């Protein structure tokens, strides 16, 4: 597989009826693999996240995805900079794991190993040594491969938040598990990752930032279920205020930061966003590009945080055009961040309704 450096890139209310380039077919995402977390009620979420039923459901997901997508749901495209290689691994029906390699030493880390077989295949193909697993949160579709990979790689350590019940983190032998604090850094070979606490989706959700400076690359944000291309994760264990604060943490990293999300949700998220801001030219262009990518089963990641600010409604709560589209106005004396949280809550409500249709 060749390596590529990341490069920069209005639908109507009925995506299939217009707004796309001539000759381009709209592909509804709901004909793809289903996201098990939508629609989801409190009872189902509790069962999925806190009981063995969730693990059994995850195993069923893995089995079905391996049968349906024997080579993954997307064509993986490695990205290389001098000394580092990032390999997206398409797993389950729409997840991404990421193998991040220090090409000088051959040491590697994996982020969110959903399917241990797919991750192990990538490790063997690249001929690297797995030294670390970074888990963004406890959900099985992000952590289900931890145990199998730890059994296979004796020196591998599992990193994540102690606030989440991450497999092999809270119940593993002390020599193998490594709970992380906010802003704590971990080195794997010449790679340095910084953990940032970003609660909301789960109480212990963390994102990981690879320092790109030693390699002449931008920072790389592995965002799990905090932030997607044109979307963000549902706040299952947090308030709109908590999620807004976590999104602000991510946005503080800088516009050139590369975004590597935990899911391939680009088409659905961009189509939804286009219903909110119909005159957003950046959004229209990104949607057209994403349709072409997905027609060829190519991944849509990474984007940049700078790009995301131009079309991701969850990052545009401060924008007057979005506020007006939602019919929301800041109250007299209302705190600006409290108003932004109210905007975020409304965007989330509409997105959930859109998913359920």
XYZ file of N, CA, C and O in Angstrom, residues 107-271:
660
model
N 8.305 -0.061 16.410
C 7.335 -0.132 17.503
C 6.043 0.544 17.082
O 6.051 1.506 16.302
N 4.935 0.043 17.629
C 3.637 0.544 17.187
C 2.641 0.597 18.335
O 2.772 -0.114 19.340
N 1.648 1.452 18.148
C 0.504 1.535 19.055
C -0.760 1.394 18.219
O -0.772 1.734 17.028
N -1.816 0.888 18.837
C -3.106 0.805 18.156
C -4.127 1.561 18.983
O -4.105 1.519 20.220
N -4.978 2.297 18.291
C -6.066 3.020 18.948
C -7.362 2.276 18.690
O -7.692 1.947 17.549
N -8.086 1.958 19.767
C -9.421 1.345 19.710
C -9.476 0.082 18.855
O -10.114 0.047 17.792
N -8.841 -1.002 19.309
C -8.818 -2.242 18.515
C -10.129 -3.023 18.623
O -10.272 -3.912 19.452
N -11.069 -2.709 17.752
C -12.385 -3.352 17.810
C -12.314 -4.843 17.501
O -12.824 -5.674 18.245
N -11.679 -5.178 16.386
C -11.596 -6.562 15.921
C -10.135 -7.001 16.004
O -9.307 -6.570 15.196
N -9.794 -7.863 16.957
C -8.387 -8.227 17.136
C -7.776 -8.933 15.932
O -6.574 -8.797 15.688
N -8.577 -9.671 15.162
C -8.023 -10.357 13.990
C -7.599 -9.361 12.921
O -6.523 -9.499 12.323
N -8.430 -8.363 12.676
C -8.083 -7.351 11.682
C -6.845 -6.574 12.103
O -5.964 -6.276 11.285
N -6.762 -6.241 13.379
C -5.595 -5.510 13.885
C -4.347 -6.377 13.807
O -3.277 -5.924 13.374
N -4.464 -7.641 14.208
C -3.315 -8.537 14.152
C -2.835 -8.740 12.717
O -1.622 -8.800 12.463
N -3.758 -8.841 11.776
C -3.362 -8.961 10.370
C -2.537 -7.759 9.935
O -1.526 -7.902 9.227
N -2.944 -6.568 10.352
C -2.207 -5.355 9.991
C -0.833 -5.332 10.647
O 0.170 -4.947 10.024
N -0.759 -5.772 11.894
C 0.523 -5.823 12.607
C 1.491 -6.757 11.892
O 2.663 -6.427 11.680
N 0.991 -7.934 11.508
C 1.857 -8.905 10.833
C 2.260 -8.427 9.442
O 3.412 -8.609 9.028
N 1.331 -7.801 8.736
C 1.656 -7.304 7.398
C 2.712 -6.197 7.458
O 3.595 -6.131 6.599
N 2.635 -5.361 8.487
C 3.598 -4.267 8.626
C 4.898 -4.725 9.277
O 5.912 -4.024 9.208
N 4.879 -5.897 9.932
C 6.075 -6.413 10.585
C 6.533 -5.582 11.759
O 7.734 -5.319 11.924
N 5.570 -5.156 12.607
C 5.904 -4.267 13.720
C 5.618 -4.944 15.061
O 4.982 -6.001 15.119
N 6.101 -4.312 16.121
C 5.886 -4.805 17.479
C 4.836 -3.929 18.156
O 5.012 -2.710 18.262
N 3.754 -4.543 18.628
C 2.706 -3.792 19.305
C 3.099 -3.551 20.756
O 3.235 -4.493 21.540
N 3.260 -2.290 21.109
C 3.694 -1.919 22.455
C 2.580 -1.287 23.278
O 2.681 -1.257 24.507
N 1.559 -0.756 22.645
C 0.538 -0.033 23.400
C -0.815 -0.100 22.715
O -0.906 -0.097 21.483
N -1.851 -0.172 23.541
C -3.233 -0.021 23.108
C -3.783 1.219 23.799
O -3.768 1.309 25.030
N -4.238 2.182 23.005
C -4.883 3.371 23.550
C -6.376 3.260 23.301
O -6.817 3.236 22.153
N -7.145 3.183 24.396
C -8.596 3.053 24.281
C -9.250 4.393 24.602
O -8.996 4.977 25.657
N -10.096 4.865 23.691
C -10.771 6.130 23.945
C -11.883 5.974 24.978
O -12.130 6.905 25.760
N -12.541 4.794 24.988
C -13.601 4.584 25.972
C -13.977 3.108 26.017
O -13.436 2.286 25.282
N -14.914 2.799 26.896
C -15.188 1.423 27.280
C -16.060 0.641 26.298
O -16.108 -0.588 26.375
N -16.795 1.301 25.427
C -17.743 0.588 24.569
C -17.037 -0.520 23.792
O -15.936 -0.345 23.290
N -17.730 -1.656 23.665
C -17.102 -2.858 23.104
C -16.605 -2.649 21.678
O -15.611 -3.255 21.269
N -17.288 -1.784 20.920
C -16.850 -1.587 19.538
C -15.564 -0.763 19.453
O -15.038 -0.540 18.367
N -15.027 -0.356 20.610
C -13.740 0.336 20.650
C -12.710 -0.415 21.499
O -11.508 -0.143 21.386
N -13.162 -1.319 22.329
C -12.254 -1.980 23.268
C -12.295 -3.500 23.203
O -11.543 -4.169 23.927
N -13.133 -4.057 22.341
C -13.363 -5.499 22.357
C -12.154 -6.356 22.033
O -12.117 -7.542 22.378
N -11.142 -5.787 21.366
C -9.964 -6.576 21.008
C -8.828 -6.523 22.014
O -7.783 -7.154 21.810
N -9.019 -5.801 23.109
C -7.928 -5.605 24.064
C -7.360 -6.914 24.596
O -6.139 -7.132 24.607
N -8.244 -7.780 25.066
C -7.781 -8.998 25.726
C -7.000 -9.899 24.771
O -5.897 -10.371 25.098
N -7.549 -10.136 23.590
C -6.879 -11.030 22.639
C -5.521 -10.492 22.217
O -4.547 -11.244 22.088
N -5.417 -9.189 22.026
C -4.136 -8.608 21.604
C -3.117 -8.625 22.736
O -1.920 -8.848 22.498
N -3.564 -8.435 23.965
C -2.643 -8.526 25.108
C -2.104 -9.940 25.272
O -0.941 -10.133 25.636
N -2.945 -10.922 25.000
C -2.485 -12.310 25.084
C -1.461 -12.614 24.007
O -0.535 -13.407 24.211
N -1.595 -11.968 22.870
C -0.698 -12.210 21.739
C 0.611 -11.447 21.868
O 1.664 -11.902 21.401
N 0.573 -10.289 22.520
C 1.747 -9.411 22.604
C 2.072 -9.162 24.075
O 1.430 -8.340 24.738
N 3.074 -9.843 24.560
C 3.360 -9.838 25.991
C 3.776 -8.486 26.543
O 3.558 -8.189 27.722
N 4.404 -7.655 25.718
C 4.887 -6.369 26.219
C 3.875 -5.245 26.032
O 4.141 -4.098 26.407
N 2.708 -5.552 25.486
C 1.708 -4.530 25.191
C 1.012 -4.059 26.468
O 0.600 -4.863 27.301
N 0.885 -2.750 26.618
C 0.179 -2.160 27.742
C -1.103 -1.494 27.243
O -1.157 -0.979 26.129
N -2.117 -1.517 28.099
C -3.402 -0.901 27.765
C -3.522 0.421 28.507
O -3.325 0.484 29.717
N -3.847 1.479 27.758
C -3.976 2.809 28.326
C -5.394 3.326 28.139
O -6.039 3.073 27.124
N -5.861 4.077 29.129
C -7.184 4.668 29.059
C -7.529 5.308 30.382
O -6.703 5.374 31.300
N -8.757 5.759 30.489
C -9.211 6.409 31.716
C -9.676 5.383 32.741
O -10.405 4.447 32.405
N -9.293 5.599 33.988
C -9.747 4.723 35.065
C -11.234 4.914 35.347
O -11.848 4.095 36.034
N -11.827 5.977 34.815
C -13.247 6.240 35.038
C -14.140 5.372 34.166
O -15.344 5.277 34.414
N -13.573 4.767 33.123
C -14.317 3.854 32.262
C -13.889 2.421 32.551
O -12.716 2.165 32.815
N -14.825 1.499 32.461
C -14.518 0.082 32.697
C -13.939 -0.525 31.429
O -14.545 -1.393 30.788
N -12.737 -0.093 31.064
C -12.098 -0.551 29.833
C -11.504 -1.936 30.043
O -10.757 -2.159 30.999
N -11.809 -2.895 29.165
C -11.246 -4.244 29.314
C -9.721 -4.217 29.353
O -9.074 -3.498 28.606
N -9.176 -4.997 30.264
C -7.725 -5.124 30.466
C -7.100 -3.870 31.065
O -5.888 -3.804 31.212
N -7.908 -2.915 31.450
C -7.364 -1.734 32.114
C -7.637 -1.782 33.606
O -6.711 -1.776 34.408
N -8.905 -1.900 33.983
C -9.230 -1.865 35.403
C -9.096 -3.223 36.089
O -8.995 -3.289 37.301
N -9.097 -4.301 35.326
C -9.042 -5.632 35.934
C -7.796 -6.424 35.549
O -7.695 -7.603 35.838
N -6.848 -5.761 34.870
C -5.655 -6.470 34.428
C -4.588 -6.444 35.515
O -4.644 -5.645 36.444
N -3.576 -7.336 35.431
C -2.471 -7.279 36.370
C -1.812 -5.909 36.329
O -1.749 -5.260 35.293
N -1.310 -5.458 37.463
C -0.773 -4.101 37.582
C 0.342 -3.829 36.583
O 0.552 -2.686 36.179
N 1.076 -4.855 36.192
C 2.195 -4.645 35.285
C 1.744 -4.365 33.858
O 2.536 -3.947 33.025
N 0.462 -4.568 33.572
C 0.005 -4.459 32.194
C -0.994 -3.331 31.974
O -1.229 -2.938 30.845
N -1.637 -2.825 33.033
C -2.643 -1.803 32.814
C -2.111 -0.445 33.239
O -1.322 -0.342 34.175
N -2.520 0.585 32.530
C -1.963 1.917 32.759
C -3.044 2.985 32.634
O -3.220 3.593 31.581
N -3.790 3.224 33.729
C -4.762 4.318 33.694
C -4.044 5.652 33.493
O -2.952 5.873 34.020
N -4.680 6.523 32.726
C -4.060 7.801 32.406
C -4.851 8.951 33.007
O -6.075 8.900 33.123
N -4.117 9.995 33.356
C -4.732 11.233 33.810
C -4.799 12.216 32.646
O -4.097 12.061 31.638
N -5.649 13.216 32.788
C -5.753 14.260 31.774
C -4.396 14.923 31.548
O -3.667 15.222 32.489
N -4.032 15.090 30.284
C -2.787 15.728 29.840
C -1.539 14.864 30.060
O -0.430 15.320 29.828
N -1.726 13.627 30.471
C -0.575 12.738 30.650
C -0.050 12.277 29.293
O -0.824 12.063 28.352
N 1.271 12.138 29.201
C 1.903 11.758 27.933
C 2.514 10.367 28.030
O 2.992 9.961 29.084
N 2.486 9.646 26.905
C 3.035 8.296 26.813
C 3.894 8.224 25.555
O 3.491 8.704 24.492
N 5.067 7.617 25.688
C 5.955 7.444 24.533
C 5.947 6.000 24.077
O 5.987 5.075 24.900
N 5.901 5.808 22.763
C 6.037 4.493 22.138
C 7.107 4.658 21.066
O 6.858 5.257 20.018
N 8.311 4.153 21.325
C 9.427 4.457 20.445
C 9.659 5.955 20.440
O 9.762 6.583 21.495
N 9.668 6.551 19.265
C 9.825 8.006 19.146
C 8.486 8.734 19.079
O 8.451 9.962 18.902
N 7.397 8.003 19.207
C 6.065 8.604 19.165
C 5.661 9.086 20.548
O 5.875 8.382 21.545
N 5.078 10.257 20.623
C 4.563 10.771 21.894
C 3.077 11.069 21.749
O 2.666 11.840 20.878
N 2.285 10.437 22.606
C 0.840 10.634 22.631
C 0.457 11.372 23.905
O 0.964 11.053 24.990
N -0.446 12.323 23.786
C -0.993 13.015 24.952
C -2.461 12.655 25.098
O -3.228 12.721 24.134
N -2.850 12.252 26.305
C -4.241 11.907 26.589
C -4.982 13.145 27.074
O -4.483 13.873 27.936
N -6.148 13.377 26.506
C -6.987 14.494 26.917
C -8.333 13.963 27.380
O -8.995 13.208 26.653
N -8.733 14.324 28.583
C -10.034 13.901 29.100
C -11.132 14.666 28.371
O -11.138 15.901 28.357
N -12.053 13.923 27.771
C -13.151 14.534 27.000
C -14.466 13.828 27.340
O -15.044 13.140 26.511
N -14.940 13.964 28.571
C -16.166 13.259 28.977
C -17.383 13.775 28.240
O -17.393 14.873 27.685
N -18.412 12.934 28.250
C -19.674 13.278 27.597
C -20.289 12.047 26.972
O -21.360 11.606 27.373
N -19.603 11.484 25.981
C -20.067 10.235 25.378
C -20.055 9.140 26.444
O -21.020 8.394 26.592
N -18.958 9.026 27.152
C -18.889 8.268 28.406
C -18.198 9.156 29.424
O -17.524 10.133 29.070
N -18.313 8.781 30.685
C -17.742 9.622 31.734
C -16.216 9.645 31.680
O -15.570 10.610 32.086
N -15.615 8.572 31.147
C -14.164 8.499 31.092
C -13.593 8.605 29.694
O -12.444 8.206 29.468
N -14.357 9.127 28.743
C -13.865 9.221 27.374
C -12.589 10.052 27.310
O -12.472 11.100 27.945
N -11.615 9.548 26.545
C -10.368 10.265 26.305
C -10.070 10.286 24.814
O -10.459 9.359 24.086
N -9.396 11.320 24.368
C -8.853 11.345 23.011
C -7.331 11.366 23.138
O -6.777 11.683 24.193
N -6.668 11.018 22.042
C -5.202 10.923 22.055
C -4.632 11.770 20.925
O -5.102 11.702 19.792
N -3.617 12.564 21.271
C -3.011 13.479 20.312
C -1.564 13.053 20.084
O -0.757 13.022 21.027
N -1.255 12.701 18.851
C 0.119 12.367 18.477
C 0.855 13.650 18.135
O 0.413 14.430 17.279
N 1.975 13.877 18.798
C 2.804 15.047 18.528
C 3.492 14.853 17.179
O 4.335 13.965 17.021
N 3.138 15.693 16.209
C 3.713 15.550 14.877
C 4.985 16.341 14.665
O 5.667 16.152 13.643
N 5.330 17.217 15.598
C 6.472 18.117 15.398
C 7.773 17.385 15.076
O 8.506 17.798 14.159
N 8.123 16.289 15.774
C 9.389 15.604 15.455
C 9.436 15.033 14.041
O 10.514 14.730 13.535
N 8.283 14.890 13.410
C 8.213 14.271 12.088
C 7.856 15.281 10.996
O 7.640 14.908 9.843
N 7.759 16.546 11.372
C 7.394 17.564 10.397
C 5.963 17.460 9.935
O 5.626 17.856 8.822
N 5.097 16.931 10.788
C 3.686 16.766 10.436
C 2.825 17.544 11.420
O 3.279 17.909 12.514
N 1.565 17.783 11.068
C 0.643 18.402 12.024
C 0.350 17.430 13.169
O 0.599 16.226 13.055
N -0.215 17.926 14.266
C -0.700 17.014 15.308
C -1.790 16.118 14.741
O -2.498 16.499 13.798
N -1.932 14.933 15.303
C -2.966 13.985 14.875
C -3.876 13.680 16.054
O -3.403 13.224 17.107
N -5.156 13.947 15.881
C -6.147 13.716 16.926
C -6.915 12.436 16.632
O -7.609 12.335 15.616
N -6.785 11.452 17.527
C -7.558 10.216 17.436
C -8.740 10.395 18.389
O -8.595 10.311 19.608
N -9.914 10.666 17.787
C -11.001 11.265 18.558
C -12.044 10.287 19.072
O -12.967 10.707 19.780
N -11.919 8.994 18.738
C -12.904 8.042 19.238
C -14.313 8.465 18.874
O -14.619 8.728 17.709
N -15.184 8.554 19.885
C -16.565 8.957 19.648
C -16.848 10.366 20.148
O -18.022 10.735 20.365
N -15.804 11.166 20.336
C -16.021 12.577 20.634
C -16.421 13.331 19.379
O -17.408 14.066 19.365
N -15.656 13.145 18.319
C -15.788 13.983 17.137
C -15.637 13.136 15.886
O -14.716 12.332 15.778
N -16.578 13.312 14.951
C -16.523 12.661 13.649
C -16.421 13.718 12.565
O -16.584 14.915 12.836
N -16.182 13.294 11.356
C -16.266 14.224 10.240
C -17.708 14.719 10.160
O -18.630 13.944 9.925
N -17.889 16.019 10.435
C -19.192 16.687 10.406
C -20.139 16.233 11.511
O -21.336 16.523 11.452
N -19.648 15.532 12.525
C -20.538 15.072 13.583
C -19.826 14.934 14.911
O -18.642 15.233 15.042
N -20.567 14.469 15.907
C -19.962 14.152 17.205
C -20.766 13.041 17.860
O -21.881 12.731 17.425
N -20.197 12.446 18.885
C -20.845 11.328 19.558
C -22.006 11.781 20.429
O -22.089 12.946 20.839
N -22.894 10.863 20.717
C -24.030 11.172 21.592
C -23.565 11.236 23.042
O -22.747 10.418 23.483
N -24.074 12.195 23.819
C -23.664 12.332 25.225
C -24.426 11.358 26.125
O -25.291 11.748 26.899
N -24.074 10.091 26.035
C -24.755 9.077 26.829
C -24.552 9.290 28.329
O -25.415 8.973 29.126
N -23.385 9.805 28.707
C -23.060 9.919 30.125
C -22.621 11.339 30.486
O -21.752 11.532 31.331
N -23.222 12.306 29.829
C -22.867 13.693 30.114
C -23.930 14.640 29.610
O -24.828 14.264 28.847
N -23.836 15.883 30.011
C -24.783 16.922 29.631
C -24.294 17.653 28.390
O -23.129 17.501 27.986
N -25.142 18.461 27.760
C -24.663 19.292 26.652
C -23.501 20.188 27.066
O -22.575 20.415 26.275
N -23.534 20.677 28.300
C -22.445 21.525 28.787
C -21.138 20.750 28.851
O -20.067 21.271 28.491
N -21.209 19.492 29.305
C -20.016 18.653 29.378
C -19.467 18.366 27.987
O -18.263 18.475 27.745
N -20.345 18.029 27.046
C -19.901 17.728 25.688
C -19.320 18.961 25.017
O -18.303 18.879 24.307
N -19.929 20.111 25.245
C -19.412 21.350 24.664
C -18.007 21.629 25.172
O -17.113 21.993 24.387
N -17.788 21.461 26.459
C -16.455 21.694 27.029
C -15.437 20.733 26.426
O -14.293 21.119 26.139
N -15.828 19.486 26.200
C -14.916 18.508 25.610
C -14.604 18.848 24.152
O -13.455 18.724 23.708
N -15.614 19.287 23.411
C -15.376 19.703 22.027
C -14.443 20.914 21.983
O -13.579 21.014 21.107
N -14.593 21.815 22.944
C -13.714 22.982 23.000
C -12.270 22.576 23.295
O -11.329 23.203 22.788
N -12.100 21.533 24.099
C -10.747 21.017 24.348
C -10.108 20.563 23.045
O -8.951 20.889 22.742
N -10.861 19.811 22.266
C -10.331 19.335 20.984
C -10.026 20.493 20.049
O -8.978 20.520 19.392
N -10.901 21.469 19.995
C -10.715 22.580 19.071
C -9.549 23.473 19.469
O -9.050 24.254 18.655
N -9.097 23.348 20.703
C -7.941 24.114 21.140
C -6.624 23.603 20.590
O -5.571 24.215 20.813
N -6.661 22.506 19.839
C -5.428 21.902 19.328
C -4.876 22.623 18.099
O -3.724 22.434 17.745
N -5.671 23.393 17.412
C -5.187 24.112 16.234
C -5.831 23.617 14.955
O -6.176 22.435 14.813
N -5.981 24.525 14.004
C -6.718 24.221 12.783
C -6.037 23.198 11.889
O -6.693 22.526 11.096
N -4.708 23.072 11.977
C -4.013 22.126 11.096
C -4.026 20.703 11.625
O -3.546 19.775 10.964
N -4.578 20.495 12.815
C -4.618 19.164 13.417
C -5.431 18.202 12.544
O -6.545 18.519 12.114
N -4.867 17.023 12.286
C -5.564 16.003 11.499
C -6.524 15.230 12.392
O -6.151 14.777 13.479
N -7.755 15.067 11.926
C -8.794 14.381 12.687
C -8.962 12.955 12.183
O -9.304 12.733 11.012
N -8.726 11.994 13.087
C -8.903 10.574 12.779
C -10.035 10.051 13.669
O -9.819 9.699 14.831
N -11.268 9.996 13.163
C -12.429 9.628 13.982
C -12.574 8.132 14.172
O -11.964 7.329 13.458
N -13.456 7.771 15.093
C -13.680 6.362 15.395
C -14.664 5.666 14.486
O -14.805 4.448 14.554
N -15.352 6.432 13.620
C -16.376 5.836 12.753
C -16.388 6.501 11.387
O -16.032 7.678 11.245
N -16.851 5.741 10.398
C -17.096 6.256 9.054
C -18.561 6.682 8.975
O -19.430 5.921 8.546
N -18.816 7.906 9.430
C -20.172 8.444 9.431
C -20.303 9.659 8.504
O -21.276 10.409 8.596
N -19.334 9.891 7.644
C -19.253 11.162 6.926
C -20.507 11.478 6.120
O -21.039 12.594 6.189
N -20.987 10.524 5.339
C -22.139 10.816 4.476
C -23.377 11.179 5.280
O -24.077 12.159 4.975
N -23.655 10.413 6.292
C -24.836 10.692 7.104
C -24.716 12.045 7.792
O -25.661 12.842 7.804
N -23.547 12.314 8.371
C -23.366 13.565 9.113
C -23.397 14.775 8.187
O -23.998 15.805 8.509
N -22.748 14.669 7.039
C -22.737 15.785 6.104
C -24.120 16.046 5.521
O -24.522 17.194 5.322
N -24.855 14.976 5.229
C -26.204 15.142 4.697
C -27.097 15.824 5.722
O -27.858 16.746 5.407
